[in-house]
Short mmCIF file of C-alpha atoms in Angstrom, two decimals:
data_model
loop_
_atom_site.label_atom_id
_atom_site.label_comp_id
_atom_site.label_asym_id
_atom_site.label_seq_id
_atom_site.Cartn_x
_atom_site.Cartn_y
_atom_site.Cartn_z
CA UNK A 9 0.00 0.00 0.00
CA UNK A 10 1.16 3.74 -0.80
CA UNK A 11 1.29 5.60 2.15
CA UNK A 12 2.77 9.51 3.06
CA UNK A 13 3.85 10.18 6.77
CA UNK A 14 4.09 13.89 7.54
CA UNK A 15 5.33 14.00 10.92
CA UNK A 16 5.42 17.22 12.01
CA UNK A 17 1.99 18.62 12.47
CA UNK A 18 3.18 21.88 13.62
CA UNK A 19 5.74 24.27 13.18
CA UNK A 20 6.95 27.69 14.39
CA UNK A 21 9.69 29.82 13.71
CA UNK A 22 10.79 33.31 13.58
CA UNK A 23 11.16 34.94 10.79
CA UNK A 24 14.06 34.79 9.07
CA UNK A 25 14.43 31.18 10.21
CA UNK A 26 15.59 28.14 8.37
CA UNK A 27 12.98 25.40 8.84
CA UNK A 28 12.47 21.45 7.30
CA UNK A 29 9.58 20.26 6.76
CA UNK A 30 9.89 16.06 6.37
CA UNK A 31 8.28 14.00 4.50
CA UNK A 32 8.60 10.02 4.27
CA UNK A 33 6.72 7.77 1.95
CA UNK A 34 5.95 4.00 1.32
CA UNK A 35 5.41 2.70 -1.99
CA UNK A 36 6.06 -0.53 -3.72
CA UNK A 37 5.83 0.87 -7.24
CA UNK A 38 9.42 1.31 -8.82
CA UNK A 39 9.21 4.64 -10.64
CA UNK A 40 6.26 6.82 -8.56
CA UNK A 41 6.24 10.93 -8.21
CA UNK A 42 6.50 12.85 -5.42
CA UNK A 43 4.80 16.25 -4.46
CA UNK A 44 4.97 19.22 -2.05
CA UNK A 45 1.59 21.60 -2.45
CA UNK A 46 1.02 24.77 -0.34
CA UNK A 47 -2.64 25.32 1.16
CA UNK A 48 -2.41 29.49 2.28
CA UNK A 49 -4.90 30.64 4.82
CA UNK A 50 -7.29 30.88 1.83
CA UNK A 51 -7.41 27.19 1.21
CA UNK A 52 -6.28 26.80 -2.84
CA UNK A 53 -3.86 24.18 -3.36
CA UNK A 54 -0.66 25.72 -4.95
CA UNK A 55 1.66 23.61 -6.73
CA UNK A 56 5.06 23.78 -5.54
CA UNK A 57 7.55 20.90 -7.23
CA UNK A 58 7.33 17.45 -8.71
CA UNK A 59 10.06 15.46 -8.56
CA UNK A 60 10.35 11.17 -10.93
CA UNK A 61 11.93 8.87 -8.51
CA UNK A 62 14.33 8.13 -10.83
CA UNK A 63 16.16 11.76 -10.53
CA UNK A 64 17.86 12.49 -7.26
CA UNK A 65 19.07 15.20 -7.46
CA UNK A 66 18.21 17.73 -4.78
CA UNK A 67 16.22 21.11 -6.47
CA UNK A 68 16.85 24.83 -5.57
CA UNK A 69 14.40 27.10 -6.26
CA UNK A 70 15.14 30.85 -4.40
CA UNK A 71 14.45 30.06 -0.91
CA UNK A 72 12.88 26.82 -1.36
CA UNK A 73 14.79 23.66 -1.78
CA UNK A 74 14.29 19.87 -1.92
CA UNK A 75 16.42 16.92 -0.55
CA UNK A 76 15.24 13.76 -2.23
CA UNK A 77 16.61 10.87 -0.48
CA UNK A 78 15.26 7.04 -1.75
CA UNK A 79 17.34 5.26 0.48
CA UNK A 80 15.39 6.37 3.41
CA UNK A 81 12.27 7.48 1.70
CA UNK A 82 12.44 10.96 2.00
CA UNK A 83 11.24 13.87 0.35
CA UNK A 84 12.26 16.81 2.79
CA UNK A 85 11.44 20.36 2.10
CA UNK A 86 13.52 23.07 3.41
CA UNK A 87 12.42 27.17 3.61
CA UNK A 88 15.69 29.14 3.91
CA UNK A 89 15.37 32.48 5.60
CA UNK A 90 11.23 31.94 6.14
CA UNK A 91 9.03 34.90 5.47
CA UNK A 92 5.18 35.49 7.23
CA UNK A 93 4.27 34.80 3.69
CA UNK A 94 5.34 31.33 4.10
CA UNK A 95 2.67 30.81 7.02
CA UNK A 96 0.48 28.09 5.46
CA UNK A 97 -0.49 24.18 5.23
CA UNK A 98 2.23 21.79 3.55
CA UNK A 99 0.84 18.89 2.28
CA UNK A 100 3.65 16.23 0.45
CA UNK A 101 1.83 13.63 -1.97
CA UNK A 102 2.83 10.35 -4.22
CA UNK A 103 1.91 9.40 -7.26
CA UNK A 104 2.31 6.33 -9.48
CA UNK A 105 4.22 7.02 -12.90
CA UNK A 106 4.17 5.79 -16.33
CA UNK A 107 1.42 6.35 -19.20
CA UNK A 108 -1.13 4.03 -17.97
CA UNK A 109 -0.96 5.07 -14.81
CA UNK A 110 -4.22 6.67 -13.17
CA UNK A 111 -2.39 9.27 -11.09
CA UNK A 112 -4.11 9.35 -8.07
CA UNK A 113 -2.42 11.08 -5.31
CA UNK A 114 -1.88 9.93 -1.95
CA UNK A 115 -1.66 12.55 0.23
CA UNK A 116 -0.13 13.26 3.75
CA UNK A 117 -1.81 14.75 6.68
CA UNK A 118 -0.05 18.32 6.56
CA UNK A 119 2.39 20.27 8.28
CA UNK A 120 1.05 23.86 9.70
CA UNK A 121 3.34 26.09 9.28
CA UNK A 122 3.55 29.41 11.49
CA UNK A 123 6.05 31.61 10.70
CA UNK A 124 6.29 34.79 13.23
CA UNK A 125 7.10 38.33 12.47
CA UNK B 38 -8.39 29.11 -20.18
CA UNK B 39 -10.80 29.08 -16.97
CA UNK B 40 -8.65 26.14 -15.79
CA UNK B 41 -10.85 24.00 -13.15
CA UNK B 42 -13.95 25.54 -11.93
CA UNK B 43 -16.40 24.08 -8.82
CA UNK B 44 -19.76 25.61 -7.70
CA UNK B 45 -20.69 26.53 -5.08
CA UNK B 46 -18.14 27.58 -3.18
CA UNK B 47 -19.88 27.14 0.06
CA UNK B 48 -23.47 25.44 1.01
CA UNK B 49 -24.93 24.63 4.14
CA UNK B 50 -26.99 21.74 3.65
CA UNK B 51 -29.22 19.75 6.14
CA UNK B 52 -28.82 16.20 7.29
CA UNK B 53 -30.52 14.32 4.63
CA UNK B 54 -30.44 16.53 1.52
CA UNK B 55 -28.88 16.16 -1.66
CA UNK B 56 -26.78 17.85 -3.31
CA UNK B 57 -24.62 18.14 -6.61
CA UNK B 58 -20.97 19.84 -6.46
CA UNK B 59 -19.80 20.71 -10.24
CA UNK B 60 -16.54 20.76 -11.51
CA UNK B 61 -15.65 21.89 -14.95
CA UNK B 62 -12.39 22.16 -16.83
CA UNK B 63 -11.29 23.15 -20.51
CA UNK B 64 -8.36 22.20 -21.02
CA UNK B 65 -9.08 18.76 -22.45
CA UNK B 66 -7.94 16.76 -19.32
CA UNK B 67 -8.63 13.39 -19.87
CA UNK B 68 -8.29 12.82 -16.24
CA UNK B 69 -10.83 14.43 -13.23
CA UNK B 70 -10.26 13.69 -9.62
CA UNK B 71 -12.51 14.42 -6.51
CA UNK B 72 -10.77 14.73 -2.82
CA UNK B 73 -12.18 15.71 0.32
CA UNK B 74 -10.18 17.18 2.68
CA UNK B 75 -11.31 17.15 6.98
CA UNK B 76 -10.07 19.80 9.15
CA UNK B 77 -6.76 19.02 10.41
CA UNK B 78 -6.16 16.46 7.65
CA UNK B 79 -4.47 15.96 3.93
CA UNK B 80 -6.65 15.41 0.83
CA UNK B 81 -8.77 11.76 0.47
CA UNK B 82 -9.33 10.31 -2.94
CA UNK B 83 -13.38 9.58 -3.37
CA UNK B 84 -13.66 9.17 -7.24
CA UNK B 85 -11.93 9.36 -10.44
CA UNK B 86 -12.25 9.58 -14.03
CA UNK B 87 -9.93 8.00 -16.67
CA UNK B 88 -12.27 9.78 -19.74
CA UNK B 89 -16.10 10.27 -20.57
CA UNK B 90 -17.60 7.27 -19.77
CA UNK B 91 -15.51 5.85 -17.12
CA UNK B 92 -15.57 6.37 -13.26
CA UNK B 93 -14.14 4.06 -10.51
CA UNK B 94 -13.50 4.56 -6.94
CA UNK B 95 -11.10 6.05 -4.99
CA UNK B 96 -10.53 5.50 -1.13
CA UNK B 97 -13.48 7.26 0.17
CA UNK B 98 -16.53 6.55 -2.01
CA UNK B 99 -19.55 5.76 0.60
CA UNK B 100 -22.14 8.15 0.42
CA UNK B 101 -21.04 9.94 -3.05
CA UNK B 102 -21.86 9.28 -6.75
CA UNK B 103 -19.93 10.53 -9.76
CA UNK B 104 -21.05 10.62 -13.79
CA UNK B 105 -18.77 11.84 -16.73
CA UNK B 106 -21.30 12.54 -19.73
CA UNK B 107 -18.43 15.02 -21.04
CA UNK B 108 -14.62 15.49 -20.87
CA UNK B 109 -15.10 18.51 -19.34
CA UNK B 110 -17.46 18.06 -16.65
CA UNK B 111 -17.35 15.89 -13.62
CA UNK B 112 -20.07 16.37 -10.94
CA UNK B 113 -20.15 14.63 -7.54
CA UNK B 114 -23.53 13.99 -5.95
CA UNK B 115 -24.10 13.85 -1.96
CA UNK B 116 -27.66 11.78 -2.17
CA UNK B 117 -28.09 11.64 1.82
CA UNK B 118 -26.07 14.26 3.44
CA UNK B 119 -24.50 13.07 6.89
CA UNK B 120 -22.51 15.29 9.31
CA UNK B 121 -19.66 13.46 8.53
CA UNK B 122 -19.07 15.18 5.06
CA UNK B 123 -18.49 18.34 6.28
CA UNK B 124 -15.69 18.72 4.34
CA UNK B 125 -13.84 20.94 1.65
CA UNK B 126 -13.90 19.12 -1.60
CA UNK B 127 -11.30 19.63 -4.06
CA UNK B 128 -12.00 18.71 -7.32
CA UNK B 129 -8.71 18.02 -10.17
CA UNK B 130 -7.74 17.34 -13.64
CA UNK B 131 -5.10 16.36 -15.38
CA UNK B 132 -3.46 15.42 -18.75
CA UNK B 133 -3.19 11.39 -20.11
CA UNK B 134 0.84 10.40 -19.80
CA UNK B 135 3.62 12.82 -18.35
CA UNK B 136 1.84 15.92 -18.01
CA UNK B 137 3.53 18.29 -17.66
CA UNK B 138 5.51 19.46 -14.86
CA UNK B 139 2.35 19.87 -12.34
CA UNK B 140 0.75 16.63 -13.04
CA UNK B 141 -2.87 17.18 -11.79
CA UNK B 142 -4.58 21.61 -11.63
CA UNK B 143 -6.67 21.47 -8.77
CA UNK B 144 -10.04 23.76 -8.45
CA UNK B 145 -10.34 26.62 -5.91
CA UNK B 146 -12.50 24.02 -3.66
CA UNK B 147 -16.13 24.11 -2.38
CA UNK B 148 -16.72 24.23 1.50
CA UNK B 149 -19.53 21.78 2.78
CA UNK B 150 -21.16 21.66 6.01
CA UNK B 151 -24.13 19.31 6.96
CA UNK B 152 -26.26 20.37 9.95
#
């Protein structure tokens, strides 16, 4: 069974903080995607990053970056210098991969995020 | 391009009425998704669409009913509301094969609550 364990259900910093948000996954698929989506205060989903199983290679993008680790199942998702605008719900998700593959998404339960002025 | 589209965007219904959330997209998906997400919780799978035609079931089905007439619109249909679907319900789309970078577009989400 897939399965996405999002430990941390809450989080607070200060601004101008460093903060990881973790993410572990169970899957017996051997190519799958992995997610992280933002929920803000007003509750749309925001895409953030998808990342193939088969690439490893961690991602940078500004103050967001991604450390993508299959031998221990991670997907962890670090903020670098956090802003209040970065106060919101993280959810990470899996996918399956491959054309005939439905796509559903497995989500986890969400990590709040506060971050304080 | 509208993207996804749901209506309403909030209803207050009473225990035991029905309702029917749409969802709409045109950008030719040939996949549609419906989650509900529970306060405090990440998004459930209820139903799914691979095209027109076809539904199946996700990991939350009971209580819910889906029909795909068109590519472009997927409605979900509460027949007996219960408290327990209080709920936001997200409804998605996305491309057959790799699409894309984002995979599945997600709508902006209708708020239920059953009194």
């Amino acid at each position: 069974a897939q399965k996405v364990t999002q430990a941390q259900t809450e989080i607070s910093v200060v601004e101008k903080e460093d903060v990881t948000l973790d993410c572990v996954y169970e899957t017996r698929d051997t190519t799958y995607y992995l997610f992280w989506y933002k929920q803000p205060p007003s509750g749309e989903l925001v895409f953030l990053i998808r990342r193939n199983s088969f690439d490893e290679q961690n991602e940078i993008s500004g103050r967001y970056s991604w450390n993508f680790q299959k031998s221990t199942s991670s997907f962890n998702f670090t903020i670098t210098a956090s802003q209040v605008v970065d106060s919101a719900v993280y959810f990470c998700a899996l996918s399956g991969h491959g054309s005939s593959n439905t796509g559903k998404l497995i989500f986890g339960q969400g990590t709040t995020l506060q971050v304080k002025p | 391009n509208a993207g996804v589209t749901q209506t309403p965007k909030f209803r207050i219904l009473k225990i035991g009425q029905s309702m029917t959330l749409q969802c709409a997209q045109d950008m030719n998906h040939n996949y549609m998704y419906w989650y509900r997400q529970d306060p405090g919780m990440g998004l459930k799978l209820i139903y799914y669409s691979v095209g027109a035609g076809i539904t199946d079931k996700g990991e939350v089905p009971n209580g819910y009913n889906v029909s795909r007439s068109t590519t472009e619109d997927f409605p979900l249909r509460l027949e007996l509301a219960a408290p327990s679907q209080t709920s936001v319900y997200f409804c998605a789309s996305r491309k057959q094969g790799l699409a894309g970078v984002q995979g599945q577009f997600f709508g902006p989400g209708t708020r239920l609550t059953v009194l």
